[in-house]
Coordinates of C-alpha atoms in Angstrom, one line a residue:
M150 CA 72.0 34.6 -24.2
T151 CA 72.3 30.9 -25.1
G152 CA 71.0 31.2 -28.6
N153 CA 68.2 28.8 -27.9
V154 CA 64.8 29.5 -29.4
W155 CA 61.8 27.8 -27.9
F156 CA 58.6 27.2 -29.8
I157 CA 56.1 26.4 -27.0
I158 CA 52.7 25.2 -28.0
G159 CA 50.1 25.4 -25.2
A160 CA 51.7 28.5 -23.6
S161 CA 48.4 30.0 -22.4
S162 CA 48.4 28.2 -19.1
G163 CA 50.0 25.5 -16.9
F164 CA 53.3 24.0 -17.8
G165 CA 53.5 25.8 -21.2
K166 CA 53.2 29.2 -19.6
A167 CA 55.5 28.4 -16.7
M168 CA 58.1 27.0 -19.0
A169 CA 57.9 30.1 -21.2
K170 CA 58.6 32.3 -18.1
E171 CA 61.5 30.0 -17.0
V172 CA 63.1 30.1 -20.4
L173 CA 62.7 33.9 -20.7
Q174 CA 64.3 34.3 -17.3
R175 CA 67.3 32.4 -18.6
G176 CA 67.7 34.8 -21.5
D177 CA 66.5 32.4 -24.3
S178 CA 64.0 33.4 -26.9
V179 CA 60.4 32.2 -26.8
V180 CA 57.6 31.9 -29.3
A181 CA 54.4 31.5 -27.2
V182 CA 51.8 29.6 -29.1
S183 CA 48.2 28.8 -28.5
R184 CA 44.8 29.1 -30.1
R185 CA 44.6 32.6 -28.6
G186 CA 48.4 33.2 -28.5
T187 CA 48.2 36.9 -29.3
S188 CA 46.2 37.4 -26.1
L189 CA 49.1 36.4 -23.9
K190 CA 50.2 40.0 -23.2
D191 CA 52.0 39.1 -20.0
L192 CA 54.4 36.8 -21.9
E193 CA 54.8 39.4 -24.5
S194 CA 55.8 42.0 -21.9
L195 CA 58.5 39.6 -20.8
G196 CA 59.9 39.4 -24.3
A197 CA 58.0 36.5 -25.9
M198 CA 56.8 36.5 -29.5
L199 CA 53.1 35.6 -29.7
L200 CA 51.4 33.4 -32.3
D201 CA 47.9 32.1 -32.8
L202 CA 47.8 28.5 -33.9
D203 CA 45.1 25.8 -33.8
V204 CA 47.1 22.6 -33.4
T205 CA 44.6 20.7 -35.6
S206 CA 45.5 23.0 -38.6
D207 CA 46.8 21.7 -41.8
D208 CA 50.5 21.3 -42.6
A209 CA 50.8 24.6 -44.5
T210 CA 49.3 26.6 -41.5
I211 CA 51.6 24.9 -39.0
S212 CA 54.7 25.3 -41.3
A213 CA 53.8 29.0 -41.7
A214 CA 53.8 29.4 -37.9
F215 CA 57.3 27.7 -37.8
Q216 CA 58.5 30.1 -40.5
A217 CA 57.2 33.2 -38.7
A218 CA 59.4 32.2 -35.7
I219 CA 62.4 31.4 -38.0
D220 CA 62.0 34.7 -39.8
K221 CA 62.2 36.5 -36.4
Y222 CA 64.9 34.5 -34.7
G223 CA 66.7 32.6 -37.5
K224 CA 66.0 29.1 -36.1
I225 CA 64.0 27.0 -33.6
T226 CA 66.0 24.8 -31.3
H227 CA 63.4 23.5 -28.9
F228 CA 59.8 22.4 -29.6
I229 CA 57.4 21.9 -26.7
N230 CA 54.1 20.3 -27.5
A231 CA 51.7 20.8 -24.6
P232 CA 48.2 21.1 -26.1
G233 CA 45.3 19.0 -24.7
Y234 CA 42.5 18.6 -22.3
L235 CA 40.8 16.2 -20.0
L236 CA 37.5 14.6 -21.3
E237 CA 35.7 13.6 -18.1
G238 CA 32.9 11.2 -17.7
P239 CA 31.9 7.5 -18.2
A240 CA 32.9 6.0 -21.5
E241 CA 29.3 5.2 -22.2
G242 CA 28.4 8.9 -22.1
A243 CA 31.0 10.0 -24.7
S244 CA 29.6 10.7 -28.2
A245 CA 31.6 9.7 -31.2
K246 CA 32.4 13.4 -31.7
D247 CA 33.6 13.7 -28.1
A248 CA 36.0 10.8 -28.6
F249 CA 37.2 12.0 -32.0
D250 CA 37.8 15.5 -30.8
S251 CA 39.8 14.3 -27.8
I252 CA 42.1 12.1 -29.9
N253 CA 42.4 14.7 -32.5
V254 CA 43.7 17.4 -30.2
N255 CA 45.5 15.2 -27.6
V256 CA 47.1 12.7 -29.9
L257 CA 46.8 13.3 -33.7
A258 CA 47.8 16.9 -33.4
V259 CA 50.9 16.0 -31.3
M260 CA 51.9 13.3 -33.8
N261 CA 51.5 15.8 -36.7
L262 CA 53.4 18.6 -34.9
T263 CA 56.2 16.1 -34.1
R264 CA 56.4 15.0 -37.7
L265 CA 56.8 18.5 -39.0
E266 CA 59.3 19.4 -36.2
I267 CA 61.5 16.4 -37.1
A268 CA 61.4 17.4 -40.7
Y269 CA 62.7 20.8 -39.7
L270 CA 65.3 19.6 -37.2
R271 CA 66.7 16.5 -39.0
P272 CA 68.7 18.4 -41.8
R273 CA 70.2 20.6 -39.0
G274 CA 71.4 17.6 -37.1
S275 CA 70.3 18.8 -33.7
G276 CA 67.3 19.9 -31.7
Y277 CA 64.9 19.0 -28.9
I278 CA 61.2 18.0 -28.9
A279 CA 59.2 17.4 -25.7
N280 CA 55.7 16.1 -25.8
F281 CA 53.4 16.1 -22.8
G282 CA 52.1 12.8 -21.5
S283 CA 50.9 12.3 -17.9
V284 CA 51.0 10.0 -15.0
A285 CA 47.8 8.8 -16.7
S286 CA 50.1 7.4 -19.4
W287 CA 50.7 4.6 -16.9
Y288 CA 47.3 3.5 -15.6
G289 CA 43.6 3.6 -16.3
G290 CA 40.7 4.6 -14.1
P291 CA 37.0 5.4 -14.1
A292 CA 35.8 8.7 -15.6
F293 CA 38.9 9.6 -17.5
G294 CA 39.4 6.7 -19.9
H295 CA 39.6 8.9 -23.0
Y296 CA 42.3 11.0 -21.4
V297 CA 44.2 7.9 -20.4
A298 CA 43.9 6.5 -24.0
A299 CA 45.3 9.8 -25.3
K300 CA 48.2 10.0 -22.9
W301 CA 49.2 6.3 -23.4
A302 CA 49.3 7.0 -27.1
V303 CA 51.4 10.1 -26.7
S304 CA 53.9 8.4 -24.4
G305 CA 54.1 5.3 -26.7
F306 CA 54.5 7.4 -29.8
T307 CA 57.2 9.6 -28.2
E308 CA 59.2 6.7 -26.9
S309 CA 59.2 5.2 -30.4
V310 CA 60.3 8.5 -32.0
H311 CA 63.0 8.9 -29.3
E312 CA 64.6 5.8 -30.7
E313 CA 63.9 6.7 -34.3
V314 CA 65.6 10.1 -34.5
K315 CA 68.4 10.2 -31.8
E316 CA 70.9 9.0 -34.4
F317 CA 70.2 12.3 -36.3
G318 CA 71.0 14.4 -33.2
I319 CA 67.4 15.0 -32.3
N320 CA 66.5 14.5 -28.6
V321 CA 62.9 13.6 -28.0
T322 CA 61.3 13.0 -24.6
V323 CA 57.8 12.8 -23.1
V324 CA 57.0 14.7 -19.9
E325 CA 54.8 12.8 -17.5
P326 CA 53.7 15.0 -14.6
G327 CA 51.6 13.8 -11.7
Y328 CA 49.1 16.2 -10.2
F329 CA 50.4 19.7 -10.4
R330 CA 48.7 22.9 -9.1
T331 CA 47.7 24.4 -12.5
E332 CA 44.4 25.5 -14.0
F333 CA 44.0 22.1 -15.7
L334 CA 41.1 20.9 -13.5
N335 CA 39.3 24.2 -13.3
A336 CA 35.7 23.6 -14.4
E337 CA 35.4 27.0 -16.0
G338 CA 38.6 26.6 -18.1
N339 CA 39.2 25.0 -21.5
N340 CA 41.2 22.0 -20.2
R341 CA 38.4 20.0 -18.5
K342 CA 35.5 19.1 -20.6
L343 CA 32.6 16.8 -19.9
V344 CA 31.3 14.0 -22.1
S345 CA 28.0 14.8 -23.9
N346 CA 25.9 12.6 -21.6
T347 CA 27.3 12.6 -18.1
L348 CA 24.7 10.0 -16.9
E349 CA 24.9 11.4 -13.4
A350 CA 21.8 9.6 -12.1
E351 CA 22.8 6.2 -13.7
Y352 CA 26.4 6.4 -12.2
K353 CA 25.5 8.0 -8.9
G354 CA 27.6 6.4 -6.1
S355 CA 29.8 4.5 -8.6
R356 CA 33.5 4.8 -9.0
V357 CA 32.9 7.3 -11.8
D358 CA 31.0 9.5 -9.4
M359 CA 33.7 9.1 -6.8
T360 CA 36.3 10.1 -9.3
R361 CA 34.3 13.2 -10.3
K362 CA 34.2 14.3 -6.6
A363 CA 37.9 13.5 -6.1
L364 CA 38.9 15.7 -9.0
V365 CA 36.9 18.6 -7.5
E366 CA 38.5 18.1 -4.1
V367 CA 42.0 17.9 -5.4
N368 CA 41.7 20.9 -7.7
N369 CA 44.0 23.7 -6.4
H370 CA 45.4 21.3 -3.8
Q371 CA 47.6 19.3 -6.1
P372 CA 51.0 18.5 -4.6
G373 CA 53.1 19.5 -7.6
D374 CA 54.7 22.9 -8.0
V375 CA 54.5 23.9 -11.7
V376 CA 57.3 26.4 -11.4
K377 CA 59.7 23.8 -9.9
G378 CA 58.5 21.2 -12.5
S379 CA 59.1 23.6 -15.3
K380 CA 62.6 24.4 -14.1
V381 CA 63.4 20.6 -14.1
I382 CA 62.1 20.3 -17.7
V383 CA 64.1 23.2 -18.9
D384 CA 67.2 21.8 -17.1
V385 CA 66.7 18.5 -18.9
L386 CA 66.2 20.1 -22.3
T387 CA 69.4 22.1 -21.9
G388 CA 71.5 19.6 -20.0
S389 CA 72.1 22.1 -17.2
D390 CA 71.8 22.4 -13.4
A391 CA 69.8 19.4 -12.1
A392 CA 70.3 17.5 -15.4
A393 CA 74.0 18.3 -15.8
G394 CA 76.0 15.2 -16.6
K395 CA 73.0 12.9 -16.9
E396 CA 72.0 11.0 -20.0
F397 CA 69.1 12.5 -21.9
P398 CA 66.0 10.7 -20.7
I399 CA 63.3 9.0 -22.8
R400 CA 60.7 10.4 -20.3
I401 CA 60.7 13.1 -17.6
M402 CA 58.6 11.9 -14.7
L403 CA 57.5 14.7 -12.3
G404 CA 56.2 14.6 -8.8
R405 CA 56.4 12.1 -5.9
D406 CA 52.8 11.0 -6.6
C407 CA 53.8 10.2 -10.2
I408 CA 56.8 8.1 -9.0
N409 CA 54.7 6.3 -6.4
D410 CA 51.9 5.5 -8.9
I411 CA 54.3 4.2 -11.5
R412 CA 56.0 2.0 -9.0
A413 CA 52.6 0.7 -7.9
K414 CA 51.7 -0.1 -11.5
M415 CA 55.0 -1.9 -12.0
A416 CA 54.3 -4.0 -8.9
R417 CA 50.8 -4.9 -10.1
T418 CA 52.1 -5.8 -13.5
E419 CA 54.8 -8.0 -12.1
K420 CA 52.3 -9.7 -9.9
L421 CA 50.0 -10.3 -12.9
I422 CA 52.9 -11.7 -14.9
K423 CA 53.9 -14.2 -12.2
E424 CA 50.3 -15.3 -11.7
W425 CA 49.7 -16.0 -15.4
E426 CA 53.2 -16.7 -16.7
D427 CA 52.8 -20.5 -17.2
I428 CA 49.6 -19.9 -19.1
S429 CA 51.1 -17.0 -21.1
V430 CA 54.1 -19.0 -22.3
S431 CA 52.0 -22.1 -23.1
T432 CA 50.8 -20.5 -26.3
D433 CA 54.1 -20.7 -28.1
H434 CA 54.6 -23.3 -30.9
D435 CA 55.8 -26.7 -29.7
D436 CA 59.1 -26.3 -31.4
V437 CA 59.7 -23.1 -29.6
Q438 CA 58.7 -24.6 -26.2
K439 CA 61.2 -27.4 -26.7
A440 CA 64.1 -25.2 -27.7

């Protein structure tokens, strides 16, 4: 037993569930949390404590969930914030409620959870927080603009918090997976939702339509292994095995496709800078340009 206590939000499926199993195998304690957390009997049979929590709840409700874990284990050392879903469809077809709900769950909830987690960890002078971004934190595309907006926000926020609290002994990182073979893209699940007006006829044959079909085709054929990915995340958050001797990273990028896509985005960005640099710098004040 290491004495680590993991509070894993979003433990009902995907990375959250795989991480819970990985951590339990290592002998750590796990609090498995989701909207229907008490239904996760398979994790309970492995030794996890189960909690129900809607991530959009008020501070008192979230703090009470933290306290329930602390009452049982005496502390929380690691917080994993992995709630969220994909809002799929053209931006034109998303209602105001669609957009708000997506940002509320995918971004505002993560920000609020992180705030309360820092408030708990800072007086203790140690701890870990991992928020889930995505390879979509790096580039936009048709049919998933709201998801991209959310994941860019989570990565940017987490990068800022990483710099803000490391002097207090708190290690914060953002996990940015590529395409992993989880239930995330299953149409019958809770992680993939359609905009209110999909405008299928209007967008037939467009890039939005092609993206829809591509998501269906890639589902259950994604290259990433969630078990391997979860082991890497846990290694990083414990400084062990694959992460032993390495500096704690500001982001954990997972999957060959993720690395390739990020490098491609960097190359496109460098090309854009070079093409427009003379115009970009021409906007400085004259006294700055002459300096």
